[in-house]
Amino acid sequence: MDENLLDDIIRRLLEAKNGRTTKQVHLTEAEIRQLCTASKDVFLNQPNLLELEAPIKICGDIHGQFSDLLRLFEYGGYPPAANYLFLGDYVDRGKQSIETICLLLAYKIKYKENFFLLRGNHECASINRIYGFYDECKRRFNIRIWRTFTDCFNCLPVAALIDEKILCMHGGISPDLANLDQIRNIARPVDVPDQGLLCDLLWADPDRDVEGWEENDRGVSYTFGADKVAEFLQKHDLDLICRAHQVM
């Protein structure tokens, strides 16, 4: 992707901040397609289980809250001054999913080794078709652009290992996860299935009132107890599981 165009897109998105609000940024359909195509290539050239080093700032769900994303960079430092790992759920619910995902993709293309994006359960066509992203794409552009984003989301990595000690994902661990190579070996592009390892990495939840594995109230995946976390950490010589997916 042309470096000057990429810098111009980033500049326009960052200039959207207007006091406490953010104005809508006009990107062309062609510009968005270029962002999706270029970032897809970057995602597929990096592993599905990213191996990263501290220091790195880890960020949870953004959900189309573009003003919050800009505030986050104000506090934490704009790339590449700080390294970032985002844990997914960039779209849906908020009013500016398009600006949010476009700035994140642009930073990913520009700072490949400093800026990392994992997949959340909302980076999936069957979910963001319902929770707002599809409607935003249709209202501001067309359904084709939503499909372009879907193709890009299907290439996102699903987990990251920091300093070989902190395992990060959007949702949680899985009863199907026996070793970390299974994550590395998930083929991409891929849609999120309704069960199995990839589904659990994006959907599972911890529950302090549960022992072992139980069905998840979401109707998808499992909840897991502290016993399963301790067992998993010990088996894989890890210190911590870091995840998003729920308000804390």
PDB file of C-alpha atoms in Angstrom:
ATOM      1  CA  MET A   1       0.000   0.000   0.000  1.00  0.00           C
ATOM      2  CA  ASP A   2       1.272   3.480  -0.866  1.00  0.00           C
ATOM      3  CA  GLU A   3       3.025   4.948   2.186  1.00  0.00           C
ATOM      4  CA  ASN A   4       1.815   8.492   1.534  1.00  0.00           C
ATOM      5  CA  LEU A   5      -1.802   7.368   1.248  1.00  0.00           C
ATOM      6  CA  LEU A   6      -1.469   5.333   4.451  1.00  0.00           C
ATOM      7  CA  ASP A   7      -0.044   8.328   6.333  1.00  0.00           C
ATOM      8  CA  ASP A   8      -2.829  10.527   4.975  1.00  0.00           C
ATOM      9  CA  ILE A   9      -5.515   8.075   6.142  1.00  0.00           C
ATOM     10  CA  ILE A  10      -3.970   7.945   9.634  1.00  0.00           C
ATOM     11  CA  ARG A  11      -3.749  11.761   9.750  1.00  0.00           C
ATOM     12  CA  ARG A  12      -7.404  12.184   8.731  1.00  0.00           C
ATOM     13  CA  LEU A  13      -8.574   9.659  11.316  1.00  0.00           C
ATOM     14  CA  LEU A  14      -6.547  11.230  14.126  1.00  0.00           C
ATOM     15  CA  GLU A  15      -7.863  14.687  13.220  1.00  0.00           C
ATOM     16  CA  ALA A  16     -11.452  13.519  13.835  1.00  0.00           C
ATOM     17  CA  LYS A  17     -11.199  14.397  17.514  1.00  0.00           C
ATOM     18  CA  ASN A  18     -13.325  17.447  18.215  1.00  0.00           C
ATOM     19  CA  GLY A  19     -13.310  18.260  21.918  1.00  0.00           C
ATOM     20  CA  ARG A  20     -15.131  15.445  23.700  1.00  0.00           C
ATOM     21  CA  THR A  21     -16.638  14.043  20.500  1.00  0.00           C
ATOM     22  CA  THR A  22     -15.274  12.637  17.256  1.00  0.00           C
ATOM     23  CA  LYS A  23     -16.624  13.611  13.887  1.00  0.00           C
ATOM     24  CA  GLN A  24     -17.283  11.140  11.099  1.00  0.00           C
ATOM     25  CA  VAL A  25     -14.277  10.681   8.800  1.00  0.00           C
ATOM     26  CA  HIS A  26     -14.833  10.295   5.082  1.00  0.00           C
ATOM     27  CA  LEU A  27     -12.744   7.463   3.679  1.00  0.00           C
ATOM     28  CA  THR A  28     -13.420   6.248   0.153  1.00  0.00           C
ATOM     29  CA  GLU A  29     -14.447   2.683  -0.590  1.00  0.00           C
ATOM     30  CA  ALA A  30     -11.179   2.245  -2.511  1.00  0.00           C
ATOM     31  CA  GLU A  31      -9.137   3.387   0.502  1.00  0.00           C
ATOM     32  CA  ILE A  32     -10.930   0.942   2.798  1.00  0.00           C
ATOM     33  CA  ARG A  33     -10.404  -1.904   0.328  1.00  0.00           C
ATOM     34  CA  GLN A  34      -6.685  -1.126   0.253  1.00  0.00           C
ATOM     35  CA  LEU A  35      -6.520  -1.147   4.062  1.00  0.00           C
ATOM     36  CA  CYS A  36      -8.266  -4.533   4.200  1.00  0.00           C
ATOM     37  CA  THR A  37      -6.142  -6.090   1.458  1.00  0.00           C
ATOM     38  CA  ALA A  38      -2.821  -4.831   2.819  1.00  0.00           C
ATOM     39  CA  SER A  39      -3.587  -5.758   6.447  1.00  0.00           C
ATOM     40  CA  LYS A  40      -4.811  -9.205   5.405  1.00  0.00           C
ATOM     41  CA  ASP A  41      -1.396  -9.860   3.834  1.00  0.00           C
ATOM     42  CA  VAL A  42       0.336  -8.741   7.049  1.00  0.00           C
ATOM     43  CA  PHE A  43      -1.891 -10.968   9.224  1.00  0.00           C
ATOM     44  CA  LEU A  44      -1.229 -14.027   7.066  1.00  0.00           C
ATOM     45  CA  ASN A  45       2.526 -13.383   7.058  1.00  0.00           C
ATOM     46  CA  GLN A  46       2.567 -13.427  10.869  1.00  0.00           C
ATOM     47  CA  PRO A  47       1.713 -16.495  12.980  1.00  0.00           C
ATOM     48  CA  ASN A  48      -1.729 -17.304  14.366  1.00  0.00           C
ATOM     49  CA  LEU A  49      -0.105 -17.455  17.815  1.00  0.00           C
ATOM     50  CA  LEU A  50       1.919 -14.249  17.955  1.00  0.00           C
ATOM     51  CA  GLU A  51       5.123 -14.372  20.026  1.00  0.00           C
ATOM     52  CA  LEU A  52       5.684 -10.921  21.498  1.00  0.00           C
ATOM     53  CA  GLU A  53       7.954  -9.217  24.022  1.00  0.00           C
ATOM     54  CA  ALA A  54       7.258  -6.755  26.819  1.00  0.00           C
ATOM     55  CA  PRO A  55       6.878  -3.824  27.183  1.00  0.00           C
ATOM     56  CA  ILE A  56       3.521  -3.876  25.415  1.00  0.00           C
ATOM     57  CA  LYS A  57       0.166  -2.298  26.277  1.00  0.00           C
ATOM     58  CA  ILE A  58      -2.746  -4.762  26.174  1.00  0.00           C
ATOM     59  CA  CYS A  59      -6.202  -3.370  25.358  1.00  0.00           C
ATOM     60  CA  GLY A  60      -9.643  -4.970  25.544  1.00  0.00           C
ATOM     61  CA  ASP A  61     -12.882  -4.442  23.603  1.00  0.00           C
ATOM     62  CA  ILE A  62     -13.313  -1.134  21.739  1.00  0.00           C
ATOM     63  CA  HIS A  63     -16.701  -1.853  20.090  1.00  0.00           C
ATOM     64  CA  GLY A  64     -16.865   1.105  17.735  1.00  0.00           C
ATOM     65  CA  GLN A  65     -16.129   3.683  20.449  1.00  0.00           C
ATOM     66  CA  PHE A  66     -13.712   5.674  18.300  1.00  0.00           C
ATOM     67  CA  SER A  67     -13.417   8.527  20.812  1.00  0.00           C
ATOM     68  CA  ASP A  68     -12.312   6.008  23.470  1.00  0.00           C
ATOM     69  CA  LEU A  69      -9.705   4.566  21.097  1.00  0.00           C
ATOM     70  CA  LEU A  70      -8.253   8.030  20.445  1.00  0.00           C
ATOM     71  CA  ARG A  71      -8.253   8.782  24.176  1.00  0.00           C
ATOM     72  CA  LEU A  72      -6.451   5.502  24.794  1.00  0.00           C
ATOM     73  CA  PHE A  73      -3.664   6.547  22.401  1.00  0.00           C
ATOM     74  CA  GLU A  74      -3.519   9.982  24.045  1.00  0.00           C
ATOM     75  CA  TYR A  75      -2.884   8.332  27.419  1.00  0.00           C
ATOM     76  CA  GLY A  76      -0.690   5.449  26.311  1.00  0.00           C
ATOM     77  CA  GLY A  77       1.247   7.073  23.476  1.00  0.00           C
ATOM     78  CA  TYR A  78       0.647   7.024  19.746  1.00  0.00           C
ATOM     79  CA  PRO A  79       2.305   4.192  17.809  1.00  0.00           C
ATOM     80  CA  PRO A  80       5.194   3.545  17.474  1.00  0.00           C
ATOM     81  CA  ALA A  81       6.076   5.338  20.757  1.00  0.00           C
ATOM     82  CA  ALA A  82       4.344   2.454  22.556  1.00  0.00           C
ATOM     83  CA  ASN A  83       3.738  -1.152  21.509  1.00  0.00           C
ATOM     84  CA  TYR A  84       0.133  -2.368  21.528  1.00  0.00           C
ATOM     85  CA  LEU A  85      -1.787  -5.633  21.558  1.00  0.00           C
ATOM     86  CA  PHE A  86      -5.561  -5.389  21.110  1.00  0.00           C
ATOM     87  CA  LEU A  87      -7.647  -8.405  22.124  1.00  0.00           C
ATOM     88  CA  GLY A  88     -10.498  -8.086  19.601  1.00  0.00           C
ATOM     89  CA  ASP A  89     -14.075  -6.783  19.370  1.00  0.00           C
ATOM     90  CA  TYR A  90     -13.305  -3.653  17.369  1.00  0.00           C
ATOM     91  CA  VAL A  91     -16.740  -3.370  15.770  1.00  0.00           C
ATOM     92  CA  ASP A  92     -20.460  -3.450  16.732  1.00  0.00           C
ATOM     93  CA  ARG A  93     -22.444  -1.596  19.397  1.00  0.00           C
ATOM     94  CA  GLY A  94     -20.623   1.759  19.105  1.00  0.00           C
ATOM     95  CA  LYS A  95     -21.373   4.426  16.511  1.00  0.00           C
ATOM     96  CA  GLN A  96     -18.026   4.521  14.690  1.00  0.00           C
ATOM     97  CA  SER A  97     -16.944   0.973  13.969  1.00  0.00           C
ATOM     98  CA  ILE A  98     -15.616   1.980  10.536  1.00  0.00           C
ATOM     99  CA  GLU A  99     -13.261   4.683  11.858  1.00  0.00           C
ATOM    100  CA  THR A 100     -12.192   2.387  14.703  1.00  0.00           C
ATOM    101  CA  ILE A 101     -11.264  -0.604  12.558  1.00  0.00           C
ATOM    102  CA  CYS A 102      -9.698   1.531   9.820  1.00  0.00           C
ATOM    103  CA  LEU A 103      -7.318   3.286  12.229  1.00  0.00           C
ATOM    104  CA  LEU A 104      -6.346  -0.044  13.799  1.00  0.00           C
ATOM    105  CA  LEU A 105      -5.722  -1.639  10.381  1.00  0.00           C
ATOM    106  CA  ALA A 106      -3.736   1.392   9.207  1.00  0.00           C
ATOM    107  CA  TYR A 107      -1.493   1.250  12.281  1.00  0.00           C
ATOM    108  CA  LYS A 108      -1.049  -2.501  11.771  1.00  0.00           C
ATOM    109  CA  ILE A 109       0.131  -1.969   8.199  1.00  0.00           C
ATOM    110  CA  LYS A 110       2.478   0.883   9.156  1.00  0.00           C
ATOM    111  CA  TYR A 111       3.959  -0.633  12.331  1.00  0.00           C
ATOM    112  CA  LYS A 112       3.901  -4.376  11.672  1.00  0.00           C
ATOM    113  CA  GLU A 113       6.247  -5.306  14.526  1.00  0.00           C
ATOM    114  CA  ASN A 114       4.933  -2.837  17.135  1.00  0.00           C
ATOM    115  CA  PHE A 115       1.170  -3.069  16.757  1.00  0.00           C
ATOM    116  CA  PHE A 116      -0.880  -6.259  17.001  1.00  0.00           C
ATOM    117  CA  LEU A 117      -4.557  -7.139  16.639  1.00  0.00           C
ATOM    118  CA  LEU A 118      -6.230 -10.371  17.759  1.00  0.00           C
ATOM    119  CA  ARG A 119      -9.635 -11.580  16.654  1.00  0.00           C
ATOM    120  CA  GLY A 120     -12.668 -11.193  18.889  1.00  0.00           C
ATOM    121  CA  ASN A 121     -15.998 -12.975  18.581  1.00  0.00           C
ATOM    122  CA  HIS A 122     -17.442  -9.852  16.904  1.00  0.00           C
ATOM    123  CA  GLU A 123     -14.899 -10.127  14.067  1.00  0.00           C
ATOM    124  CA  CYS A 124     -17.227 -12.737  12.623  1.00  0.00           C
ATOM    125  CA  ALA A 125     -19.900 -12.211   9.950  1.00  0.00           C
ATOM    126  CA  SER A 126     -22.717 -14.023  11.784  1.00  0.00           C
ATOM    127  CA  ILE A 127     -22.258 -11.775  14.852  1.00  0.00           C
ATOM    128  CA  ASN A 128     -21.517  -8.361  13.331  1.00  0.00           C
ATOM    129  CA  ARG A 129     -24.345  -8.926  10.861  1.00  0.00           C
ATOM    130  CA  ILE A 130     -26.668  -8.492  13.869  1.00  0.00           C
ATOM    131  CA  TYR A 131     -24.964  -6.136  16.343  1.00  0.00           C
ATOM    132  CA  GLY A 132     -24.471  -3.017  14.230  1.00  0.00           C
ATOM    133  CA  PHE A 133     -21.420  -3.255  11.977  1.00  0.00           C
ATOM    134  CA  TYR A 134     -23.324  -4.565   8.957  1.00  0.00           C
ATOM    135  CA  ASP A 135     -25.888  -1.778   9.295  1.00  0.00           C
ATOM    136  CA  GLU A 136     -23.150   0.865   9.585  1.00  0.00           C
ATOM    137  CA  CYS A 137     -21.402  -0.466   6.464  1.00  0.00           C
ATOM    138  CA  LYS A 138     -24.689  -0.602   4.556  1.00  0.00           C
ATOM    139  CA  ARG A 139     -25.725   2.913   5.633  1.00  0.00           C
ATOM    140  CA  ARG A 140     -22.375   4.582   4.945  1.00  0.00           C
ATOM    141  CA  PHE A 141     -21.150   2.485   2.012  1.00  0.00           C
ATOM    142  CA  ASN A 142     -22.677  -0.789   0.807  1.00  0.00           C
ATOM    143  CA  ILE A 143     -22.832  -4.493   1.624  1.00  0.00           C
ATOM    144  CA  ARG A 144     -19.749  -5.148  -0.536  1.00  0.00           C
ATOM    145  CA  ILE A 145     -17.552  -3.232   1.900  1.00  0.00           C
ATOM    146  CA  TRP A 146     -18.888  -5.334   4.806  1.00  0.00           C
ATOM    147  CA  ARG A 147     -17.874  -8.462   2.868  1.00  0.00           C
ATOM    148  CA  THR A 148     -14.409  -6.967   2.326  1.00  0.00           C
ATOM    149  CA  PHE A 149     -14.042  -6.460   6.085  1.00  0.00           C
ATOM    150  CA  THR A 150     -15.283 -10.030   6.667  1.00  0.00           C
ATOM    151  CA  ASP A 151     -12.531 -11.405   4.400  1.00  0.00           C
ATOM    152  CA  CYS A 152      -9.998  -9.390   6.400  1.00  0.00           C
ATOM    153  CA  PHE A 153     -11.364 -10.510   9.796  1.00  0.00           C
ATOM    154  CA  ASN A 154     -11.101 -14.155   8.698  1.00  0.00           C
ATOM    155  CA  CYS A 155      -7.303 -13.692   8.589  1.00  0.00           C
ATOM    156  CA  LEU A 156      -6.772 -12.170  12.056  1.00  0.00           C
ATOM    157  CA  PRO A 157      -4.538 -14.090  14.503  1.00  0.00           C
ATOM    158  CA  VAL A 158      -6.323 -15.520  17.545  1.00  0.00           C
ATOM    159  CA  ALA A 159      -3.779 -15.578  20.377  1.00  0.00           C
ATOM    160  CA  ALA A 160      -0.497 -14.065  21.557  1.00  0.00           C
ATOM    161  CA  LEU A 161       2.248 -15.242  23.896  1.00  0.00           C
ATOM    162  CA  ILE A 162       4.192 -12.486  25.679  1.00  0.00           C
ATOM    163  CA  ASP A 163       7.691 -13.325  26.940  1.00  0.00           C
ATOM    164  CA  GLU A 164       6.669 -17.012  26.801  1.00  0.00           C
ATOM    165  CA  LYS A 165       4.729 -16.462  30.047  1.00  0.00           C
ATOM    166  CA  ILE A 166       1.486 -14.567  29.340  1.00  0.00           C
ATOM    167  CA  LEU A 167      -1.070 -16.106  26.995  1.00  0.00           C
ATOM    168  CA  CYS A 168      -3.542 -13.621  25.528  1.00  0.00           C
ATOM    169  CA  MET A 169      -6.781 -14.256  23.649  1.00  0.00           C
ATOM    170  CA  HIS A 170     -10.216 -12.680  23.408  1.00  0.00           C
ATOM    171  CA  GLY A 171     -12.308 -15.322  25.169  1.00  0.00           C
ATOM    172  CA  GLY A 172     -10.597 -18.120  27.040  1.00  0.00           C
ATOM    173  CA  ILE A 173      -9.071 -21.577  27.115  1.00  0.00           C
ATOM    174  CA  SER A 174     -10.641 -24.699  25.629  1.00  0.00           C
ATOM    175  CA  PRO A 175     -11.079 -28.335  26.677  1.00  0.00           C
ATOM    176  CA  ASP A 176      -9.700 -29.125  23.201  1.00  0.00           C
ATOM    177  CA  LEU A 177      -6.453 -27.211  23.806  1.00  0.00           C
ATOM    178  CA  ALA A 178      -3.739 -29.725  24.689  1.00  0.00           C
ATOM    179  CA  ASN A 179      -0.738 -27.804  23.335  1.00  0.00           C
ATOM    180  CA  LEU A 180      -0.080 -24.373  21.880  1.00  0.00           C
ATOM    181  CA  ASP A 181       0.885 -25.770  18.478  1.00  0.00           C
ATOM    182  CA  GLN A 182      -2.825 -26.407  17.941  1.00  0.00           C
ATOM    183  CA  ILE A 183      -3.327 -22.632  17.886  1.00  0.00           C
ATOM    184  CA  ARG A 184      -0.378 -22.150  15.531  1.00  0.00           C
ATOM    185  CA  ASN A 185      -1.864 -24.758  13.200  1.00  0.00           C
ATOM    186  CA  ILE A 186      -5.360 -23.253  12.800  1.00  0.00           C
ATOM    187  CA  ALA A 187      -5.529 -22.551   9.059  1.00  0.00           C
ATOM    188  CA  ARG A 188      -6.521 -19.085   7.859  1.00  0.00           C
ATOM    189  CA  PRO A 189      -8.596 -17.548   6.351  1.00  0.00           C
ATOM    190  CA  VAL A 190     -11.287 -19.152   8.506  1.00  0.00           C
ATOM    191  CA  ASP A 191     -14.802 -18.354   9.679  1.00  0.00           C
ATOM    192  CA  VAL A 192     -15.501 -18.882  13.385  1.00  0.00           C
ATOM    193  CA  PRO A 193     -17.207 -22.269  13.905  1.00  0.00           C
ATOM    194  CA  ASP A 194     -19.920 -22.748  16.535  1.00  0.00           C
ATOM    195  CA  GLN A 195     -17.836 -25.193  18.584  1.00  0.00           C
ATOM    196  CA  GLY A 196     -14.265 -26.386  19.052  1.00  0.00           C
ATOM    197  CA  LEU A 197     -10.915 -24.751  19.764  1.00  0.00           C
ATOM    198  CA  LEU A 198     -11.255 -21.590  17.667  1.00  0.00           C
ATOM    199  CA  CYS A 199     -14.764 -20.976  18.979  1.00  0.00           C
ATOM    200  CA  ASP A 200     -13.603 -21.350  22.605  1.00  0.00           C
ATOM    201  CA  LEU A 201     -10.599 -19.043  22.187  1.00  0.00           C
ATOM    202  CA  LEU A 202     -13.041 -16.304  21.139  1.00  0.00           C
ATOM    203  CA  TRP A 203     -16.077 -17.137  23.314  1.00  0.00           C
ATOM    204  CA  ALA A 204     -15.192 -18.956  26.574  1.00  0.00           C
ATOM    205  CA  ASP A 205     -15.530 -17.256  29.987  1.00  0.00           C
ATOM    206  CA  PRO A 206     -13.954 -17.890  33.407  1.00  0.00           C
ATOM    207  CA  ASP A 207     -16.384 -18.351  36.302  1.00  0.00           C
ATOM    208  CA  ARG A 208     -15.215 -18.419  39.925  1.00  0.00           C
ATOM    209  CA  ASP A 209     -18.349 -20.379  40.912  1.00  0.00           C
ATOM    210  CA  VAL A 210     -17.566 -23.224  38.497  1.00  0.00           C
ATOM    211  CA  GLU A 211     -15.263 -26.223  38.808  1.00  0.00           C
ATOM    212  CA  GLY A 212     -14.030 -27.781  35.596  1.00  0.00           C
ATOM    213  CA  TRP A 213     -16.028 -27.024  32.439  1.00  0.00           C
ATOM    214  CA  GLU A 214     -19.688 -26.057  32.233  1.00  0.00           C
ATOM    215  CA  GLU A 215     -22.008 -24.878  29.483  1.00  0.00           C
ATOM    216  CA  ASN A 216     -21.845 -21.139  28.894  1.00  0.00           C
ATOM    217  CA  ASP A 217     -24.955 -18.997  29.496  1.00  0.00           C
ATOM    218  CA  ARG A 218     -24.166 -17.239  26.213  1.00  0.00           C
ATOM    219  CA  GLY A 219     -25.306 -20.416  24.460  1.00  0.00           C
ATOM    220  CA  VAL A 220     -21.857 -20.788  22.881  1.00  0.00           C
ATOM    221  CA  SER A 221     -18.686 -22.454  24.206  1.00  0.00           C
ATOM    222  CA  TYR A 222     -17.947 -23.079  27.903  1.00  0.00           C
ATOM    223  CA  THR A 223     -17.249 -21.480  31.245  1.00  0.00           C
ATOM    224  CA  PHE A 224     -14.174 -22.739  33.086  1.00  0.00           C
ATOM    225  CA  GLY A 225     -13.192 -22.757  36.738  1.00  0.00           C
ATOM    226  CA  ALA A 226     -10.075 -21.532  38.535  1.00  0.00           C
ATOM    227  CA  ASP A 227      -8.968 -25.176  38.723  1.00  0.00           C
ATOM    228  CA  LYS A 228      -8.774 -25.355  34.917  1.00  0.00           C
ATOM    229  CA  VAL A 229      -6.800 -22.108  34.768  1.00  0.00           C
ATOM    230  CA  ALA A 230      -4.277 -23.347  37.356  1.00  0.00           C
ATOM    231  CA  GLU A 231      -3.962 -26.701  35.577  1.00  0.00           C
ATOM    232  CA  PHE A 232      -3.417 -25.012  32.207  1.00  0.00           C
ATOM    233  CA  LEU A 233      -0.820 -22.555  33.542  1.00  0.00           C
ATOM    234  CA  GLN A 234       1.137 -25.307  35.264  1.00  0.00           C
ATOM    235  CA  LYS A 235       1.064 -27.628  32.252  1.00  0.00           C
ATOM    236  CA  HIS A 236       2.321 -24.947  29.848  1.00  0.00           C
ATOM    237  CA  ASP A 237       4.677 -23.183  32.293  1.00  0.00           C
ATOM    238  CA  LEU A 238       2.757 -19.902  32.041  1.00  0.00           C
ATOM    239  CA  ASP A 239       2.207 -17.136  34.611  1.00  0.00           C
ATOM    240  CA  LEU A 240      -1.028 -15.598  33.391  1.00  0.00           C
ATOM    241  CA  ILE A 241      -3.938 -15.787  30.981  1.00  0.00           C
ATOM    242  CA  CYS A 242      -4.960 -12.336  29.758  1.00  0.00           C
ATOM    243  CA  ARG A 243      -8.349 -11.990  28.055  1.00  0.00           C
ATOM    244  CA  ALA A 244     -11.146  -9.524  27.281  1.00  0.00           C
ATOM    245  CA  HIS A 245     -14.759 -10.334  26.273  1.00  0.00           C
ATOM    246  CA  GLN A 246     -16.380  -9.150  29.540  1.00  0.00           C
ATOM    247  CA  VAL A 247     -16.746  -5.836  31.371  1.00  0.00           C
ATOM    248  CA  MET A 248     -14.709  -5.829  34.580  1.00  0.00           C
TER     249      MET A 248
END
